[in-house]
Coordinates of C-alpha atoms and ligand atoms in Angstrom, one line a residue:
M1 CA 88.9 152.3 230.1
Q2 CA 88.8 153.3 226.5
S3 CA 91.4 151.6 224.5
K4 CA 94.1 153.5 222.7
K5 CA 93.6 154.7 219.2
V6 CA 95.4 152.8 216.5
I7 CA 98.1 154.0 214.1
L8 CA 99.4 152.0 211.2
S9 CA 101.9 152.7 208.6
G10 CA 103.8 150.7 206.0
I11 CA 107.4 151.2 204.9
Q12 CA 108.7 150.0 201.6
P13 CA 111.8 147.9 202.1
S14 CA 113.2 149.0 198.7
G15 CA 115.9 151.7 199.1
A16 CA 117.3 153.0 202.4
L17 CA 115.7 155.5 204.7
T18 CA 116.3 159.1 203.6
L19 CA 116.7 162.4 205.3
G20 CA 113.3 163.2 203.9
S21 CA 111.6 160.2 205.3
Y22 CA 113.3 160.7 208.7
L23 CA 112.6 164.3 209.2
G24 CA 109.2 164.2 207.5
A25 CA 107.9 161.1 209.2
I26 CA 109.8 158.6 211.2
R27 CA 111.4 161.0 213.6
N28 CA 107.8 161.9 214.8
W29 CA 106.7 158.3 215.2
A30 CA 108.6 157.4 218.3
A31 CA 106.6 159.8 220.4
L32 CA 103.3 158.4 219.2
A33 CA 103.6 155.2 221.1
D34 CA 102.5 156.8 224.4
E35 CA 99.2 157.8 223.1
Y36 CA 98.5 155.3 220.3
N37 CA 98.7 151.6 219.7
C38 CA 101.2 151.7 216.8
Y39 CA 101.8 149.1 214.1
Y40 CA 104.6 149.5 211.5
A41 CA 104.7 147.0 208.7
I42 CA 107.6 146.5 206.4
V43 CA 105.7 145.9 203.2
D44 CA 107.5 143.2 201.3
M45 CA 104.4 142.3 199.3
H46 CA 104.1 145.9 198.0
A47 CA 107.8 145.9 197.2
I48 CA 107.5 143.1 194.6
T49 CA 105.2 145.2 192.5
A50 CA 108.5 146.3 191.1
R51 CA 111.1 143.6 190.2
Q52 CA 113.4 143.0 193.2
D53 CA 116.6 141.1 193.6
P54 CA 115.8 138.4 196.2
A55 CA 119.1 138.7 198.2
T56 CA 118.8 142.5 198.3
L57 CA 115.2 142.4 199.3
R58 CA 116.1 140.0 202.2
K59 CA 118.9 142.2 203.3
M60 CA 116.9 145.4 203.0
Q61 CA 114.2 144.2 205.3
Y62 CA 116.7 143.6 208.2
E63 CA 118.3 146.9 207.5
H64 CA 115.0 148.7 207.5
L65 CA 114.0 147.1 210.8
A66 CA 117.4 148.0 212.4
Q67 CA 117.0 151.6 211.2
L68 CA 113.5 151.9 212.5
I69 CA 114.5 150.7 215.9
A70 CA 117.6 153.0 215.8
C71 CA 115.2 155.9 215.0
G72 CA 113.6 155.3 218.4
L73 CA 110.7 152.9 217.5
D74 CA 111.0 150.7 220.5
S75 CA 110.0 147.2 219.6
K76 CA 108.1 146.6 222.9
E77 CA 106.0 149.8 222.6
N78 CA 105.4 149.4 218.8
T79 CA 104.4 146.4 216.8
L80 CA 107.1 146.0 214.1
F81 CA 106.5 143.3 211.6
I82 CA 106.8 142.1 208.1
Q83 CA 103.7 142.2 206.0
S84 CA 104.0 138.7 204.5
H85 CA 104.4 137.2 208.0
V86 CA 100.8 137.9 208.6
P87 CA 98.8 136.1 205.9
A88 CA 95.6 138.0 206.7
H89 CA 97.1 140.9 204.6
A90 CA 96.9 138.8 201.4
Q91 CA 93.6 137.3 202.4
L92 CA 91.8 140.6 203.1
A93 CA 93.5 142.2 200.0
W94 CA 91.7 139.6 197.8
V95 CA 88.3 140.4 199.4
L96 CA 88.9 144.1 199.1
N97 CA 89.9 143.7 195.4
C98 CA 86.3 142.7 194.9
Y99 CA 85.0 145.9 196.5
T100 CA 87.4 148.2 194.7
M101 CA 86.5 149.6 191.3
F102 CA 88.6 149.4 188.2
G103 CA 87.9 153.1 187.6
E104 CA 89.1 154.0 191.1
L105 CA 92.4 152.2 190.7
S106 CA 92.9 153.7 187.3
R107 CA 92.7 157.2 188.8
M108 CA 95.5 156.6 191.3
T109 CA 98.4 159.0 190.5
Q110 CA 101.0 156.6 192.0
F111 CA 99.9 153.9 189.5
K112 CA 100.0 156.3 186.6
D113 CA 103.4 157.6 187.6
K114 CA 104.9 154.2 188.2
S115 CA 103.5 152.7 185.1
A116 CA 104.7 155.6 183.0
K117 CA 108.2 155.2 184.5
N118 CA 108.4 151.5 184.0
D119 CA 106.3 150.4 181.0
E120 CA 108.1 147.0 180.9
N121 CA 106.4 145.8 184.0
I122 CA 102.9 147.2 184.5
N123 CA 101.7 144.2 186.4
A124 CA 98.3 143.5 188.0
G125 CA 99.8 143.8 191.4
L126 CA 100.9 147.4 190.7
F127 CA 97.4 148.1 189.7
T128 CA 95.7 146.6 192.7
Y129 CA 98.5 147.8 195.1
P130 CA 96.0 150.2 196.8
A131 CA 93.6 147.3 197.7
L132 CA 96.5 145.6 199.5
Q133 CA 97.4 148.9 201.2
A134 CA 93.7 149.2 202.3
A135 CA 93.9 145.7 203.8
D136 CA 97.1 146.7 205.7
I137 CA 95.2 149.6 207.2
L138 CA 91.7 148.1 207.8
L139 CA 92.9 144.9 209.3
Y140 CA 94.1 146.9 212.4
Q141 CA 91.1 149.2 212.5
A142 CA 93.6 152.0 212.2
D143 CA 92.4 155.5 213.2
L144 CA 95.4 157.3 211.8
V145 CA 97.8 156.5 209.0
P146 CA 101.1 158.5 209.1
V147 CA 102.1 159.0 205.5
G148 CA 103.7 161.5 203.2
A149 CA 101.4 163.7 201.1
D150 CA 101.9 161.4 198.1
Q151 CA 100.0 158.7 199.9
K152 CA 97.0 160.7 200.8
Q153 CA 95.1 159.5 197.8
H154 CA 95.6 155.9 198.9
V155 CA 94.3 156.5 202.3
E156 CA 91.3 158.3 200.9
L157 CA 90.6 155.3 198.6
T158 CA 90.9 153.1 201.7
R159 CA 88.2 155.2 203.4
D160 CA 86.0 154.8 200.3
I161 CA 86.4 151.1 200.2
A162 CA 85.7 150.8 204.0
F163 CA 82.7 153.0 203.6
R164 CA 81.3 151.0 200.8
F165 CA 81.9 147.7 202.6
N166 CA 80.3 149.1 205.8
G167 CA 77.3 150.3 203.8
I168 CA 76.6 146.7 202.7
Y169 CA 77.5 144.7 205.8
G170 CA 77.2 147.1 208.7
D171 CA 80.1 148.6 210.8
V172 CA 83.0 146.3 210.1
F173 CA 85.8 148.8 209.4
K174 CA 87.0 151.9 211.2
L175 CA 87.3 154.8 208.6
P176 CA 91.0 155.9 208.8
E177 CA 92.4 159.4 208.4
P178 CA 95.8 160.3 206.9
Y179 CA 98.1 161.8 209.4
I180 CA 100.5 164.2 207.7
P181 CA 102.9 166.0 210.1
K182 CA 103.2 169.7 209.3
V183 CA 106.8 170.2 210.2
G184 CA 109.3 169.1 207.7
A185 CA 106.7 167.2 205.8
R186 CA 108.3 168.1 202.6
I187 CA 112.1 167.9 202.5
M188 CA 113.2 168.6 198.9
D189 CA 115.8 167.1 196.7
L190 CA 119.2 168.9 197.2
Q191 CA 119.9 169.0 193.4
T192 CA 116.3 169.7 192.2
P193 CA 114.8 171.5 195.2
T194 CA 111.4 171.8 193.4
K195 CA 111.0 168.0 193.8
K196 CA 110.5 166.0 197.0
M197 CA 113.6 164.2 198.2
S198 CA 113.2 160.6 197.1
K199 CA 115.3 157.5 197.4
S200 CA 114.9 156.9 193.6
E201 CA 117.2 159.9 193.0
V202 CA 120.1 158.8 195.1
A203 CA 122.5 158.7 192.2
D204 CA 122.7 162.4 191.5
G205 CA 123.5 163.4 195.1
G206 CA 120.1 165.0 195.7
C207 CA 119.1 162.5 198.3
V208 CA 120.8 162.0 201.7
L209 CA 120.5 158.6 203.3
L210 CA 120.3 157.9 207.0
M211 CA 123.2 155.5 206.7
D212 CA 125.5 157.7 204.5
S213 CA 128.9 158.5 205.9
P214 CA 129.5 161.9 207.4
D215 CA 131.8 162.8 204.5
D216 CA 129.2 161.9 202.0
I217 CA 126.6 164.0 203.8
V218 CA 128.8 167.1 204.1
R219 CA 129.7 166.7 200.4
A220 CA 126.0 166.5 199.4
F221 CA 125.2 169.7 201.3
K222 CA 128.2 171.5 199.9
R223 CA 127.0 170.6 196.4
A224 CA 123.4 171.5 197.1
V225 CA 121.8 173.7 194.4
T226 CA 121.0 177.2 195.6
D227 CA 120.5 180.4 193.6
S228 CA 122.4 183.4 192.2
E229 CA 121.8 185.6 195.2
T230 CA 123.9 185.3 198.3
N231 CA 121.6 185.8 201.3
V232 CA 120.2 183.1 203.5
R233 CA 116.5 184.0 203.3
F234 CA 113.4 181.8 203.5
D235 CA 111.4 182.1 200.3
P236 CA 110.3 178.7 199.0
V237 CA 109.0 180.2 195.7
S238 CA 111.9 182.2 194.4
K239 CA 114.6 180.5 196.6
P240 CA 113.6 176.8 196.8
G241 CA 117.1 175.4 197.3
V242 CA 118.1 177.8 200.2
S243 CA 114.7 177.5 201.8
N244 CA 115.0 173.8 201.8
L245 CA 118.4 174.0 203.5
I246 CA 116.9 176.5 206.1
Q247 CA 114.0 174.1 206.7
I248 CA 116.4 171.1 207.2
Y249 CA 118.7 173.1 209.5
S250 CA 115.7 174.4 211.5
V251 CA 114.2 170.9 212.0
C252 CA 117.6 169.4 212.9
T253 CA 118.5 172.1 215.5
G254 CA 115.0 173.1 216.7
K255 CA 115.8 176.7 215.8
T256 CA 113.0 178.7 214.1
I257 CA 113.3 179.9 210.6
A258 CA 113.7 183.5 211.7
D259 CA 116.5 182.4 214.0
V260 CA 118.3 180.7 211.2
E261 CA 118.0 183.8 209.0
K262 CA 119.4 185.9 211.8
E263 CA 122.2 183.5 212.5
F264 CA 123.4 183.7 208.9
E265 CA 122.8 187.4 208.3
G266 CA 125.6 188.9 206.3
K267 CA 127.0 185.4 205.6
G268 CA 127.0 183.6 202.3
Y269 CA 126.0 180.1 201.1
G270 CA 129.6 179.0 201.5
D271 CA 129.3 179.4 205.3
F272 CA 125.8 178.2 205.5
K273 CA 125.9 174.9 203.5
P274 CA 128.6 173.1 205.5
V275 CA 126.9 174.1 208.8
V276 CA 123.6 172.4 207.6
G277 CA 125.6 169.4 206.6
D278 CA 127.2 169.2 210.0
A279 CA 123.9 169.5 211.7
V280 CA 122.6 166.5 209.7
V281 CA 125.7 164.5 210.4
E282 CA 125.3 165.0 214.2
L283 CA 121.6 164.2 214.1
F284 CA 122.3 161.0 212.2
R285 CA 125.4 159.9 214.0
P286 CA 123.9 158.1 217.0
I287 CA 121.2 156.6 214.8
R288 CA 123.6 155.2 212.3
E289 CA 125.8 153.8 215.0
E290 CA 122.9 152.1 216.7
A291 CA 121.6 150.7 213.4
Q292 CA 125.0 149.4 212.5
K293 CA 125.2 147.6 215.8
L294 CA 121.7 146.1 215.5
I295 CA 122.2 144.8 212.0
S296 CA 124.8 142.3 213.3
E297 CA 122.4 141.1 216.0
R298 CA 120.3 138.9 213.8
A299 CA 118.9 136.8 216.6
Y300 CA 117.6 139.9 218.3
L301 CA 116.0 141.2 215.1
D302 CA 114.4 137.8 214.5
N303 CA 112.9 138.0 218.0
V304 CA 111.4 141.4 217.2
L305 CA 109.9 140.0 214.0
R306 CA 108.6 136.9 215.7
S307 CA 106.8 138.8 218.4
G308 CA 105.7 141.5 216.0
A309 CA 104.1 139.0 213.7
E310 CA 102.4 137.3 216.6
K311 CA 100.9 140.5 218.0
A312 CA 99.9 141.8 214.6
S313 CA 98.2 138.4 213.7
L314 CA 96.0 138.5 216.8
T315 CA 94.3 141.7 215.7
A316 CA 94.4 141.0 211.9
I317 CA 92.8 137.6 212.3
T318 CA 90.0 139.0 214.3
T319 CA 89.1 141.5 211.6
L320 CA 89.6 138.9 208.8
R321 CA 87.2 136.4 210.5
K322 CA 84.6 139.1 210.9
V323 CA 84.9 140.0 207.2
Y324 CA 84.7 136.4 206.1
R325 CA 81.6 135.9 208.2
K326 CA 79.9 139.0 206.9
I327 CA 80.4 138.2 203.2
G328 CA 79.1 134.6 203.7
F329 CA 82.3 132.5 203.7
L330 CA 81.9 129.3 205.6
E331 CA 84.2 128.7 208.6
R332 CA 86.4 125.7 208.0
P333 CA 85.0 122.9 210.1
Q334 CA 87.2 121.8 213.0
Ligands
LIG401 N1 102.3 152.8 199.7 C1 103.1 153.3 200.8 C2 104.3 154.0 200.3 O1 104.6 153.8 199.1 C3 103.6 152.1 201.7 C4 102.4 151.4 202.4 C5 102.0 150.2 202.2 C6 101.6 152.0 203.4 N2 101.0 149.9 203.0 C7 100.7 151.0 203.8 C8 101.6 153.2 204.0 C9 99.8 151.2 204.8 C10 100.6 153.5 205.0 C11 99.7 152.4 205.4 O2 104.9 154.7 201.0

């Protein structure tokens, strides 16, 4: 029997899950477990490339885990783990750093953006972040990497690193592909609908979080930026705000865009916006309730993390050993 293909993704534990990350990504992940062997890492080591408050970071990791499980990622069918619990990530990252070029890292748009935004802390970890991400992916011989469009460049660099390494040492790594879902891949900010919804913009009300209260969600949608027309028509270029709302409503309800346009024919934004808000509230309600319940079950979450790290380690160590052998590291004598 051919073994299942492998999926791996990493989730930053900084900031909560957003409507954008849910609709654009996580919602589609639960169904993948039938067909693929899925690994999801909460990437605490990537998180510290920006300064983190230790207590918050600790809390966020449990919250993220609870939210992922509540989003349908069953912990038996998926391997859910914390990156730093599997030391092979740090170990392989060092090796891959030595096969990743300064010029390649300098061209990463995420590095350029992040260092422009925070010139107080342009640390070496931020620069070599993609080598650690490559290690995350290559350790599990991942075939597919579900990510947002902004991460495509990192997955492509991972391929380049793997290809280079394989060229020297033979077939060690599987070359991964980015897996970018078409539907709802780009949910836009409610206040600045030309920009992707991002948790770094929570403050201005443009970003809706999975754990937001129903009141907050409805308020955010009522305040959503639209345009000076009144008709509910899908036209992302001249009506980015309304089109984003149509897209969100369509994904939440399973209705097509044309159906949504028809449903609101002759109605204005004042009718449309609260209905979209309510659809999001109802979509999130069971997830939020489940996540809230899980967050208080610390022993259960610890069990998930324990078995996740054990399972992930088995695969990761196999790849790391092979790499060490190929590059000429000596095995530690028993
Ligand atoms: N860099 C990714 C992000 O910012 C997170 C990440 C870390 C990741 N390691 C990964 C994504 C491995 C996919 C695969 O969203």
